[in-house]
Amino acid sequence: MGSDRGIGILCQENKPVFSDVAERLRNAGFQVRFFHPQSTLSPEHIADFSLIVNKKTRPSALPALRYARRTGTALWNNLQAVVLFSSRLVGLRALSEMGFRTPEVSFEKPDDEYVAKGYFIWDDEPELNGEGDFYQELIPTEPIDYKYYAVNDGSRIHVAGRRVTSKLYSEKQFLGQIQIKPALATSLRRLVDRFDLRGVGVDLVKGEDDQYWAVDVNLAAGYRDTGLEPALTESIISGLPGR
């Protein structure tokens, strides 16, 4: 594989959005190879690529991503942001600083209902009233998440969103597209600019007073049912060296 045309994607190959993106990239003349998110990439693997799409990152992949950065292989989302946002607490603080409303956090179980979370994004899934490293205030709301996504294609930041059932209560199911709230889109674009991101997702819930609360930030977003495949394709191409 020629390193001047090679793109490696840390993502399961059967994921619907990124399989479509890979096909678009191949049609544009690029060579694309998928790696399982828990793969330990060797220096030989990294030498084959001019860009690695670190769509989903596990601890086992971090040494390879550090090696890629040291040796000049571009990363789609920058390594500093990947490391920072692997911490859920850092992610919540960043969301707050960018203008999002965020729930209270404590390290002891609250008297009222709460969401238990692990410190890192690769820990167990958040659990309603369960055991965790920290505890996030449960915002009284319908069991629905509002997912906002941003993709930076190098010239503009595309924003899209959707409604899904909350995984705290049942299996996640797509409910429909949403009308983007300008204030939330502004905060999301500010997050992209501040941390030099290429792609990011933010999970929000809507409280009883129709205020939106950001509860998670995700650099491993799936972008499903958003129509952002063309923007993702352009974002990856624009991240290639010399573009």
PDB file of N, CA, C and O in Angstrom, residues 76-154:
ATOM      1  N   TRP A  76      -6.542  11.828  12.372  1.00  0.00           N
ATOM      2  CA  TRP A  76      -7.767  12.572  12.032  1.00  0.00           C
ATOM      3  C   TRP A  76      -8.177  13.470  13.192  1.00  0.00           C
ATOM      4  O   TRP A  76      -8.299  14.679  13.036  1.00  0.00           O
ATOM      5  N   ASN A  77      -8.408  12.917  14.376  1.00  0.00           N
ATOM      6  CA  ASN A  77      -8.593  13.730  15.578  1.00  0.00           C
ATOM      7  C   ASN A  77      -7.265  13.788  16.315  1.00  0.00           C
ATOM      8  O   ASN A  77      -6.596  12.759  16.501  1.00  0.00           O
ATOM      9  N   ASN A  78      -6.857  14.990  16.715  1.00  0.00           N
ATOM     10  CA  ASN A  78      -5.523  15.152  17.273  1.00  0.00           C
ATOM     11  C   ASN A  78      -5.369  14.367  18.577  1.00  0.00           C
ATOM     12  O   ASN A  78      -6.318  14.191  19.347  1.00  0.00           O
ATOM     13  N   LEU A  79      -4.154  13.901  18.822  1.00  0.00           N
ATOM     14  CA  LEU A  79      -3.888  12.987  19.929  1.00  0.00           C
ATOM     15  C   LEU A  79      -4.144  13.645  21.281  1.00  0.00           C
ATOM     16  O   LEU A  79      -4.662  13.001  22.203  1.00  0.00           O
ATOM     17  N   GLN A  80      -3.801  14.903  21.412  1.00  0.00           N
ATOM     18  CA  GLN A  80      -4.017  15.573  22.697  1.00  0.00           C
ATOM     19  C   GLN A  80      -5.497  15.557  23.080  1.00  0.00           C
ATOM     20  O   GLN A  80      -5.854  15.259  24.221  1.00  0.00           O
ATOM     21  N   ALA A  81      -6.368  15.842  22.115  1.00  0.00           N
ATOM     22  CA  ALA A  81      -7.805  15.825  22.393  1.00  0.00           C
ATOM     23  C   ALA A  81      -8.289  14.417  22.712  1.00  0.00           C
ATOM     24  O   ALA A  81      -9.128  14.219  23.597  1.00  0.00           O
ATOM     25  N   VAL A  82      -7.769  13.423  21.994  1.00  0.00           N
ATOM     26  CA  VAL A  82      -8.155  12.028  22.250  1.00  0.00           C
ATOM     27  C   VAL A  82      -7.824  11.637  23.685  1.00  0.00           C
ATOM     28  O   VAL A  82      -8.635  11.008  24.382  1.00  0.00           O
ATOM     29  N   VAL A  83      -6.643  12.020  24.144  1.00  0.00           N
ATOM     30  CA  VAL A  83      -6.235  11.689  25.513  1.00  0.00           C
ATOM     31  C   VAL A  83      -7.079  12.469  26.518  1.00  0.00           C
ATOM     32  O   VAL A  83      -7.576  11.916  27.507  1.00  0.00           O
ATOM     33  N   LEU A  84      -7.254  13.762  26.269  1.00  0.00           N
ATOM     34  CA  LEU A  84      -8.042  14.588  27.197  1.00  0.00           C
ATOM     35  C   LEU A  84      -9.459  14.061  27.358  1.00  0.00           C
ATOM     36  O   LEU A  84      -9.962  13.887  28.472  1.00  0.00           O
ATOM     37  N   PHE A  85     -10.116  13.785  26.224  1.00  0.00           N
ATOM     38  CA  PHE A  85     -11.523  13.419  26.273  1.00  0.00           C
ATOM     39  C   PHE A  85     -11.746  11.934  26.567  1.00  0.00           C
ATOM     40  O   PHE A  85     -12.884  11.479  26.604  1.00  0.00           O
ATOM     41  N   SER A  86     -10.664  11.190  26.784  1.00  0.00           N
ATOM     42  CA  SER A  86     -10.848   9.846  27.316  1.00  0.00           C
ATOM     43  C   SER A  86     -11.324   9.906  28.764  1.00  0.00           C
ATOM     44  O   SER A  86     -11.905   8.952  29.275  1.00  0.00           O
ATOM     45  N   SER A  87     -11.102  11.040  29.409  1.00  0.00           N
ATOM     46  CA  SER A  87     -11.600  11.276  30.764  1.00  0.00           C
ATOM     47  C   SER A  87     -12.980  11.915  30.691  1.00  0.00           C
ATOM     48  O   SER A  87     -13.141  13.004  30.142  1.00  0.00           O
ATOM     49  N   ARG A  88     -13.976  11.243  31.251  1.00  0.00           N
ATOM     50  CA  ARG A  88     -15.332  11.793  31.222  1.00  0.00           C
ATOM     51  C   ARG A  88     -15.419  13.102  31.999  1.00  0.00           C
ATOM     52  O   ARG A  88     -16.155  14.005  31.616  1.00  0.00           O
ATOM     53  N   LEU A  89     -14.677  13.222  33.087  1.00  0.00           N
ATOM     54  CA  LEU A  89     -14.731  14.452  33.880  1.00  0.00           C
ATOM     55  C   LEU A  89     -14.123  15.624  33.120  1.00  0.00           C
ATOM     56  O   LEU A  89     -14.657  16.739  33.157  1.00  0.00           O
ATOM     57  N   VAL A  90     -13.022  15.386  32.424  1.00  0.00           N
ATOM     58  CA  VAL A  90     -12.430  16.441  31.596  1.00  0.00           C
ATOM     59  C   VAL A  90     -13.414  16.843  30.498  1.00  0.00           C
ATOM     60  O   VAL A  90     -13.589  18.032  30.201  1.00  0.00           O
ATOM     61  N   GLY A  91     -14.068  15.847  29.891  1.00  0.00           N
ATOM     62  CA  GLY A  91     -15.042  16.149  28.854  1.00  0.00           C
ATOM     63  C   GLY A  91     -16.184  17.015  29.356  1.00  0.00           C
ATOM     64  O   GLY A  91     -16.584  17.971  28.692  1.00  0.00           O
ATOM     65  N   LEU A  92     -16.694  16.714  30.546  1.00  0.00           N
ATOM     66  CA  LEU A  92     -17.782  17.518  31.112  1.00  0.00           C
ATOM     67  C   LEU A  92     -17.317  18.945  31.402  1.00  0.00           C
ATOM     68  O   LEU A  92     -18.057  19.904  31.154  1.00  0.00           O
ATOM     69  N   ARG A  93     -16.096  19.069  31.896  1.00  0.00           N
ATOM     70  CA  ARG A  93     -15.570  20.412  32.174  1.00  0.00           C
ATOM     71  C   ARG A  93     -15.418  21.203  30.879  1.00  0.00           C
ATOM     72  O   ARG A  93     -15.747  22.396  30.812  1.00  0.00           O
ATOM     73  N   ALA A  94     -14.937  20.544  29.823  1.00  0.00           N
ATOM     74  CA  ALA A  94     -14.783  21.221  28.534  1.00  0.00           C
ATOM     75  C   ALA A  94     -16.138  21.668  27.991  1.00  0.00           C
ATOM     76  O   ALA A  94     -16.276  22.780  27.473  1.00  0.00           O
ATOM     77  N   LEU A  95     -17.150  20.812  28.101  1.00  0.00           N
ATOM     78  CA  LEU A  95     -18.493  21.188  27.647  1.00  0.00           C
ATOM     79  C   LEU A  95     -18.996  22.415  28.389  1.00  0.00           C
ATOM     80  O   LEU A  95     -19.567  23.336  27.785  1.00  0.00           O
ATOM     81  N   SER A  96     -18.785  22.439  29.691  1.00  0.00           N
ATOM     82  CA  SER A  96     -19.222  23.590  30.489  1.00  0.00           C
ATOM     83  C   SER A  96     -18.510  24.865  30.061  1.00  0.00           C
ATOM     84  O   SER A  96     -19.126  25.927  29.915  1.00  0.00           O
ATOM     85  N   GLU A  97     -17.203  24.757  29.824  1.00  0.00           N
ATOM     86  CA  GLU A  97     -16.419  25.930  29.422  1.00  0.00           C
ATOM     87  C   GLU A  97     -16.846  26.456  28.054  1.00  0.00           C
ATOM     88  O   GLU A  97     -16.719  27.642  27.764  1.00  0.00           O
ATOM     89  N   MET A  98     -17.364  25.592  27.204  1.00  0.00           N
ATOM     90  CA  MET A  98     -17.799  26.001  25.867  1.00  0.00           C
ATOM     91  C   MET A  98     -19.231  26.543  25.853  1.00  0.00           C
ATOM     92  O   MET A  98     -19.739  26.926  24.803  1.00  0.00           O
ATOM     93  N   GLY A  99     -19.876  26.585  27.018  1.00  0.00           N
ATOM     94  CA  GLY A  99     -21.195  27.192  27.102  1.00  0.00           C
ATOM     95  C   GLY A  99     -22.346  26.228  27.280  1.00  0.00           C
ATOM     96  O   GLY A  99     -23.508  26.658  27.383  1.00  0.00           O
ATOM     97  N   PHE A 100     -22.080  24.920  27.323  1.00  0.00           N
ATOM     98  CA  PHE A 100     -23.136  23.957  27.566  1.00  0.00           C
ATOM     99  C   PHE A 100     -23.495  23.934  29.055  1.00  0.00           C
ATOM    100  O   PHE A 100     -22.626  24.083  29.920  1.00  0.00           O
ATOM    101  N   ARG A 101     -24.759  23.712  29.338  1.00  0.00           N
ATOM    102  CA  ARG A 101     -25.197  23.454  30.705  1.00  0.00           C
ATOM    103  C   ARG A 101     -24.913  21.985  31.023  1.00  0.00           C
ATOM    104  O   ARG A 101     -25.264  21.103  30.244  1.00  0.00           O
ATOM    105  N   THR A 102     -24.264  21.699  32.159  1.00  0.00           N
ATOM    106  CA  THR A 102     -23.915  20.330  32.523  1.00  0.00           C
ATOM    107  C   THR A 102     -24.437  20.011  33.924  1.00  0.00           C
ATOM    108  O   THR A 102     -24.528  20.894  34.780  1.00  0.00           O
ATOM    109  N   PRO A 103     -24.777  18.732  34.168  1.00  0.00           N
ATOM    110  CA  PRO A 103     -25.288  18.340  35.491  1.00  0.00           C
ATOM    111  C   PRO A 103     -24.205  18.398  36.564  1.00  0.00           C
ATOM    112  O   PRO A 103     -23.009  18.362  36.275  1.00  0.00           O
ATOM    113  N   GLU A 104     -24.654  18.457  37.825  1.00  0.00           N
ATOM    114  CA  GLU A 104     -23.731  18.392  38.955  1.00  0.00           C
ATOM    115  C   GLU A 104     -23.106  17.003  39.039  1.00  0.00           C
ATOM    116  O   GLU A 104     -23.720  15.994  38.672  1.00  0.00           O
ATOM    117  N   VAL A 105     -21.861  16.966  39.533  1.00  0.00           N
ATOM    118  CA  VAL A 105     -21.121  15.718  39.697  1.00  0.00           C
ATOM    119  C   VAL A 105     -20.683  15.589  41.151  1.00  0.00           C
ATOM    120  O   VAL A 105     -20.302  16.577  41.779  1.00  0.00           O
ATOM    121  N   SER A 106     -20.750  14.373  41.691  1.00  0.00           N
ATOM    122  CA  SER A 106     -20.260  14.124  43.041  1.00  0.00           C
ATOM    123  C   SER A 106     -19.507  12.797  43.055  1.00  0.00           C
ATOM    124  O   SER A 106     -19.639  11.979  42.132  1.00  0.00           O
ATOM    125  N   PHE A 107     -18.736  12.588  44.112  1.00  0.00           N
ATOM    126  CA  PHE A 107     -17.979  11.343  44.249  1.00  0.00           C
ATOM    127  C   PHE A 107     -18.570  10.437  45.330  1.00  0.00           C
ATOM    128  O   PHE A 107     -18.004   9.393  45.647  1.00  0.00           O
ATOM    129  N   GLU A 108     -19.687  10.855  45.872  1.00  0.00           N
ATOM    130  CA  GLU A 108     -20.479  10.026  46.767  1.00  0.00           C
ATOM    131  C   GLU A 108     -21.884   9.941  46.196  1.00  0.00           C
ATOM    132  O   GLU A 108     -22.369  10.885  45.567  1.00  0.00           O
ATOM    133  N   LYS A 109     -22.554   8.832  46.427  1.00  0.00           N
ATOM    134  CA  LYS A 109     -23.886   8.657  45.868  1.00  0.00           C
ATOM    135  C   LYS A 109     -24.845   9.722  46.398  1.00  0.00           C
ATOM    136  O   LYS A 109     -24.974   9.898  47.604  1.00  0.00           O
ATOM    137  N   PRO A 110     -25.524  10.431  45.489  1.00  0.00           N
ATOM    138  CA  PRO A 110     -26.505  11.425  45.936  1.00  0.00           C
ATOM    139  C   PRO A 110     -27.733  10.743  46.547  1.00  0.00           C
ATOM    140  O   PRO A 110     -27.979   9.550  46.346  1.00  0.00           O
ATOM    141  N   ASP A 111     -28.502  11.521  47.283  1.00  0.00           N
ATOM    142  CA  ASP A 111     -29.744  10.998  47.846  1.00  0.00           C
ATOM    143  C   ASP A 111     -30.793  10.791  46.761  1.00  0.00           C
ATOM    144  O   ASP A 111     -31.599   9.865  46.837  1.00  0.00           O
ATOM    145  N   ASP A 112     -30.783  11.674  45.754  1.00  0.00           N
ATOM    146  CA  ASP A 112     -31.739  11.549  44.657  1.00  0.00           C
ATOM    147  C   ASP A 112     -31.177  10.624  43.575  1.00  0.00           C
ATOM    148  O   ASP A 112     -30.051  10.140  43.668  1.00  0.00           O
ATOM    149  N   GLU A 113     -31.964  10.413  42.498  1.00  0.00           N
ATOM    150  CA  GLU A 113     -31.513   9.544  41.420  1.00  0.00           C
ATOM    151  C   GLU A 113     -30.293  10.137  40.720  1.00  0.00           C
ATOM    152  O   GLU A 113     -30.122  11.362  40.670  1.00  0.00           O
ATOM    153  N   TYR A 114     -29.486   9.264  40.172  1.00  0.00           N
ATOM    154  CA  TYR A 114     -28.220   9.694  39.577  1.00  0.00           C
ATOM    155  C   TYR A 114     -27.822   8.716  38.475  1.00  0.00           C
ATOM    156  O   TYR A 114     -28.424   7.651  38.292  1.00  0.00           O
ATOM    157  N   VAL A 115     -26.767   9.099  37.740  1.00  0.00           N
ATOM    158  CA  VAL A 115     -26.156   8.231  36.736  1.00  0.00           C
ATOM    159  C   VAL A 115     -24.733   7.930  37.185  1.00  0.00           C
ATOM    160  O   VAL A 115     -23.945   8.853  37.407  1.00  0.00           O
ATOM    161  N   ALA A 116     -24.423   6.641  37.363  1.00  0.00           N
ATOM    162  CA  ALA A 116     -23.077   6.220  37.759  1.00  0.00           C
ATOM    163  C   ALA A 116     -22.208   6.047  36.523  1.00  0.00           C
ATOM    164  O   ALA A 116     -22.627   5.431  35.539  1.00  0.00           O
ATOM    165  N   LYS A 117     -20.992   6.591  36.582  1.00  0.00           N
ATOM    166  CA  LYS A 117     -20.091   6.513  35.435  1.00  0.00           C
ATOM    167  C   LYS A 117     -18.682   6.166  35.880  1.00  0.00           C
ATOM    168  O   LYS A 117     -18.275   6.451  37.020  1.00  0.00           O
ATOM    169  N   GLY A 118     -17.932   5.552  34.963  1.00  0.00           N
ATOM    170  CA  GLY A 118     -16.513   5.331  35.179  1.00  0.00           C
ATOM    171  C   GLY A 118     -15.722   6.556  34.763  1.00  0.00           C
ATOM    172  O   GLY A 118     -16.199   7.399  34.004  1.00  0.00           O
ATOM    173  N   TYR A 119     -14.498   6.645  35.249  1.00  0.00           N
ATOM    174  CA  TYR A 119     -13.679   7.816  34.924  1.00  0.00           C
ATOM    175  C   TYR A 119     -13.397   7.926  33.433  1.00  0.00           C
ATOM    176  O   TYR A 119     -13.321   9.036  32.893  1.00  0.00           O
ATOM    177  N   PHE A 120     -13.249   6.778  32.746  1.00  0.00           N
ATOM    178  CA  PHE A 120     -12.788   6.802  31.364  1.00  0.00           C
ATOM    179  C   PHE A 120     -13.858   6.275  30.417  1.00  0.00           C
ATOM    180  O   PHE A 120     -14.713   5.468  30.792  1.00  0.00           O
ATOM    181  N   ILE A 121     -13.801   6.725  29.175  1.00  0.00           N
ATOM    182  CA  ILE A 121     -14.835   6.373  28.203  1.00  0.00           C
ATOM    183  C   ILE A 121     -14.851   4.887  27.892  1.00  0.00           C
ATOM    184  O   ILE A 121     -15.862   4.368  27.426  1.00  0.00           O
ATOM    185  N   TRP A 122     -13.737   4.197  28.143  1.00  0.00           N
ATOM    186  CA  TRP A 122     -13.705   2.762  27.852  1.00  0.00           C
ATOM    187  C   TRP A 122     -14.137   1.926  29.066  1.00  0.00           C
ATOM    188  O   TRP A 122     -14.130   0.707  29.010  1.00  0.00           O
ATOM    189  N   ASP A 123     -14.509   2.588  30.159  1.00  0.00           N
ATOM    190  CA  ASP A 123     -15.066   1.863  31.291  1.00  0.00           C
ATOM    191  C   ASP A 123     -16.475   1.384  30.949  1.00  0.00           C
ATOM    192  O   ASP A 123     -16.985   1.620  29.854  1.00  0.00           O
ATOM    193  N   ASP A 124     -17.126   0.732  31.913  1.00  0.00           N
ATOM    194  CA  ASP A 124     -18.473   0.229  31.693  1.00  0.00           C
ATOM    195  C   ASP A 124     -19.429   1.345  31.287  1.00  0.00           C
ATOM    196  O   ASP A 124     -19.190   2.531  31.564  1.00  0.00           O
ATOM    197  N   GLU A 125     -20.520   0.966  30.629  1.00  0.00           N
ATOM    198  CA  GLU A 125     -21.538   1.930  30.233  1.00  0.00           C
ATOM    199  C   GLU A 125     -22.133   2.621  31.471  1.00  0.00           C
ATOM    200  O   GLU A 125     -22.241   2.005  32.535  1.00  0.00           O
ATOM    201  N   PRO A 126     -22.510   3.902  31.364  1.00  0.00           N
ATOM    202  CA  PRO A 126     -23.202   4.568  32.477  1.00  0.00           C
ATOM    203  C   PRO A 126     -24.420   3.770  32.928  1.00  0.00           C
ATOM    204  O   PRO A 126     -25.100   3.134  32.113  1.00  0.00           O
ATOM    205  N   GLU A 127     -24.690   3.824  34.236  1.00  0.00           N
ATOM    206  CA  GLU A 127     -25.763   3.011  34.811  1.00  0.00           C
ATOM    207  C   GLU A 127     -26.636   3.866  35.717  1.00  0.00           C
ATOM    208  O   GLU A 127     -26.131   4.626  36.548  1.00  0.00           O
ATOM    209  N   LEU A 128     -27.930   3.724  35.570  1.00  0.00           N
ATOM    210  CA  LEU A 128     -28.880   4.445  36.404  1.00  0.00           C
ATOM    211  C   LEU A 128     -28.832   3.903  37.828  1.00  0.00           C
ATOM    212  O   LEU A 128     -29.057   2.713  38.055  1.00  0.00           O
ATOM    213  N   ASN A 129     -28.482   4.784  38.785  1.00  0.00           N
ATOM    214  CA  ASN A 129     -28.462   4.457  40.218  1.00  0.00           C
ATOM    215  C   ASN A 129     -27.550   3.267  40.538  1.00  0.00           C
ATOM    216  O   ASN A 129     -27.796   2.511  41.479  1.00  0.00           O
ATOM    217  N   GLY A 130     -26.484   3.107  39.753  1.00  0.00           N
ATOM    218  CA  GLY A 130     -25.574   1.984  39.961  1.00  0.00           C
ATOM    219  C   GLY A 130     -24.312   2.397  40.693  1.00  0.00           C
ATOM    220  O   GLY A 130     -24.252   3.409  41.394  1.00  0.00           O
ATOM    221  N   GLU A 131     -23.272   1.573  40.513  1.00  0.00           N
ATOM    222  CA  GLU A 131     -21.964   1.827  41.107  1.00  0.00           C
ATOM    223  C   GLU A 131     -21.044   2.443  40.061  1.00  0.00           C
ATOM    224  O   GLU A 131     -21.052   2.025  38.903  1.00  0.00           O
ATOM    225  N   GLY A 132     -20.260   3.429  40.480  1.00  0.00           N
ATOM    226  CA  GLY A 132     -19.348   4.064  39.537  1.00  0.00           C
ATOM    227  C   GLY A 132     -18.210   4.759  40.240  1.00  0.00           C
ATOM    228  O   GLY A 132     -18.124   4.772  41.474  1.00  0.00           O
ATOM    229  N   ASP A 133     -17.327   5.364  39.445  1.00  0.00           N
ATOM    230  CA  ASP A 133     -16.237   6.165  40.008  1.00  0.00           C
ATOM    231  C   ASP A 133     -16.731   7.537  40.425  1.00  0.00           C
ATOM    232  O   ASP A 133     -16.185   8.153  41.344  1.00  0.00           O
ATOM    233  N   PHE A 134     -17.750   8.028  39.718  1.00  0.00           N
ATOM    234  CA  PHE A 134     -18.387   9.278  40.111  1.00  0.00           C
ATOM    235  C   PHE A 134     -19.863   9.219  39.735  1.00  0.00           C
ATOM    236  O   PHE A 134     -20.300   8.307  39.016  1.00  0.00           O
ATOM    237  N   TYR A 135     -20.613  10.204  40.234  1.00  0.00           N
ATOM    238  CA  TYR A 135     -22.068  10.164  40.103  1.00  0.00           C
ATOM    239  C   TYR A 135     -22.567  11.495  39.565  1.00  0.00           C
ATOM    240  O   TYR A 135     -22.223  12.558  40.078  1.00  0.00           O
ATOM    241  N   GLN A 136     -23.329  11.408  38.504  1.00  0.00           N
ATOM    242  CA  GLN A 136     -23.830  12.589  37.812  1.00  0.00           C
ATOM    243  C   GLN A 136     -25.308  12.762  38.104  1.00  0.00           C
ATOM    244  O   GLN A 136     -26.081  11.797  38.034  1.00  0.00           O
ATOM    245  N   GLU A 137     -25.683  13.976  38.445  1.00  0.00           N
ATOM    246  CA  GLU A 137     -27.086  14.288  38.706  1.00  0.00           C
ATOM    247  C   GLU A 137     -27.965  13.826  37.542  1.00  0.00           C
ATOM    248  O   GLU A 137     -27.639  14.050  36.381  1.00  0.00           O
ATOM    249  N   LEU A 138     -29.066  13.156  37.864  1.00  0.00           N
ATOM    250  CA  LEU A 138     -30.013  12.738  36.830  1.00  0.00           C
ATOM    251  C   LEU A 138     -30.993  13.873  36.582  1.00  0.00           C
ATOM    252  O   LEU A 138     -31.725  14.293  37.488  1.00  0.00           O
ATOM    253  N   ILE A 139     -31.001  14.380  35.361  1.00  0.00           N
ATOM    254  CA  ILE A 139     -31.913  15.459  35.005  1.00  0.00           C
ATOM    255  C   ILE A 139     -33.300  14.851  34.751  1.00  0.00           C
ATOM    256  O   ILE A 139     -33.433  13.943  33.936  1.00  0.00           O
ATOM    257  N   PRO A 140     -34.343  15.332  35.435  1.00  0.00           N
ATOM    258  CA  PRO A 140     -35.691  14.803  35.175  1.00  0.00           C
ATOM    259  C   PRO A 140     -36.105  15.092  33.735  1.00  0.00           C
ATOM    260  O   PRO A 140     -36.153  16.244  33.311  1.00  0.00           O
ATOM    261  N   THR A 141     -36.359  14.044  32.981  1.00  0.00           N
ATOM    262  CA  THR A 141     -36.642  14.207  31.559  1.00  0.00           C
ATOM    263  C   THR A 141     -37.269  12.937  31.018  1.00  0.00           C
ATOM    264  O   THR A 141     -37.276  11.895  31.683  1.00  0.00           O
ATOM    265  N   GLU A 142     -37.768  13.019  29.795  1.00  0.00           N
ATOM    266  CA  GLU A 142     -38.175  11.807  29.094  1.00  0.00           C
ATOM    267  C   GLU A 142     -36.933  10.949  28.820  1.00  0.00           C
ATOM    268  O   GLU A 142     -35.822  11.484  28.745  1.00  0.00           O
ATOM    269  N   PRO A 143     -37.106   9.630  28.662  1.00  0.00           N
ATOM    270  CA  PRO A 143     -35.940   8.763  28.390  1.00  0.00           C
ATOM    271  C   PRO A 143     -35.456   8.890  26.950  1.00  0.00           C
ATOM    272  O   PRO A 143     -35.438   7.928  26.187  1.00  0.00           O
ATOM    273  N   ILE A 144     -35.060  10.122  26.588  1.00  0.00           N
ATOM    274  CA  ILE A 144     -34.652  10.425  25.211  1.00  0.00           C
ATOM    275  C   ILE A 144     -33.349  11.225  25.255  1.00  0.00           C
ATOM    276  O   ILE A 144     -33.191  12.143  26.060  1.00  0.00           O
ATOM    277  N   ASP A 145     -32.410  10.854  24.390  1.00  0.00           N
ATOM    278  CA  ASP A 145     -31.167  11.611  24.222  1.00  0.00           C
ATOM    279  C   ASP A 145     -31.226  12.411  22.928  1.00  0.00           C
ATOM    280  O   ASP A 145     -31.743  11.937  21.913  1.00  0.00           O
ATOM    281  N   TYR A 146     -30.672  13.602  22.985  1.00  0.00           N
ATOM    282  CA  TYR A 146     -30.526  14.456  21.808  1.00  0.00           C
ATOM    283  C   TYR A 146     -29.038  14.464  21.468  1.00  0.00           C
ATOM    284  O   TYR A 146     -28.218  14.956  22.239  1.00  0.00           O
ATOM    285  N   LYS A 147     -28.711  13.877  20.325  1.00  0.00           N
ATOM    286  CA  LYS A 147     -27.317  13.726  19.957  1.00  0.00           C
ATOM    287  C   LYS A 147     -26.953  14.746  18.881  1.00  0.00           C
ATOM    288  O   LYS A 147     -27.549  14.760  17.810  1.00  0.00           O
ATOM    289  N   TYR A 148     -25.989  15.589  19.219  1.00  0.00           N
ATOM    290  CA  TYR A 148     -25.481  16.594  18.284  1.00  0.00           C
ATOM    291  C   TYR A 148     -24.112  16.142  17.784  1.00  0.00           C
ATOM    292  O   TYR A 148     -23.294  15.645  18.560  1.00  0.00           O
ATOM    293  N   TYR A 149     -23.888  16.341  16.493  1.00  0.00           N
ATOM    294  CA  TYR A 149     -22.628  15.932  15.875  1.00  0.00           C
ATOM    295  C   TYR A 149     -22.039  17.106  15.086  1.00  0.00           C
ATOM    296  O   TYR A 149     -22.783  17.865  14.453  1.00  0.00           O
ATOM    297  N   ALA A 150     -20.715  17.189  15.116  1.00  0.00           N
ATOM    298  CA  ALA A 150     -20.017  18.188  14.305  1.00  0.00           C
ATOM    299  C   ALA A 150     -18.898  17.516  13.533  1.00  0.00           C
ATOM    300  O   ALA A 150     -18.182  16.664  14.082  1.00  0.00           O
ATOM    301  N   VAL A 151     -18.765  17.882  12.278  1.00  0.00           N
ATOM    302  CA  VAL A 151     -17.670  17.394  11.428  1.00  0.00           C
ATOM    303  C   VAL A 151     -17.014  18.592  10.761  1.00  0.00           C
ATOM    304  O   VAL A 151     -17.686  19.377  10.079  1.00  0.00           O
ATOM    305  N   ASN A 152     -15.725  18.717  10.950  1.00  0.00           N
ATOM    306  CA  ASN A 152     -14.936  19.794  10.358  1.00  0.00           C
ATOM    307  C   ASN A 152     -14.281  19.261   9.087  1.00  0.00           C
ATOM    308  O   ASN A 152     -13.431  18.369   9.139  1.00  0.00           O
ATOM    309  N   ASP A 153     -14.703  19.775   7.929  1.00  0.00           N
ATOM    310  CA  ASP A 153     -14.161  19.267   6.659  1.00  0.00           C
ATOM    311  C   ASP A 153     -12.974  20.078   6.163  1.00  0.00           C
ATOM    312  O   ASP A 153     -12.526  19.920   5.029  1.00  0.00           O
ATOM    313  N   GLY A 154     -12.457  20.951   7.022  1.00  0.00           N
ATOM    314  CA  GLY A 154     -11.311  21.775   6.650  1.00  0.00           C
ATOM    315  C   GLY A 154     -11.689  23.165   6.200  1.00  0.00           C
ATOM    316  O   GLY A 154     -10.854  24.080   6.234  1.00  0.00           O
TER     317      GLY A 154
END
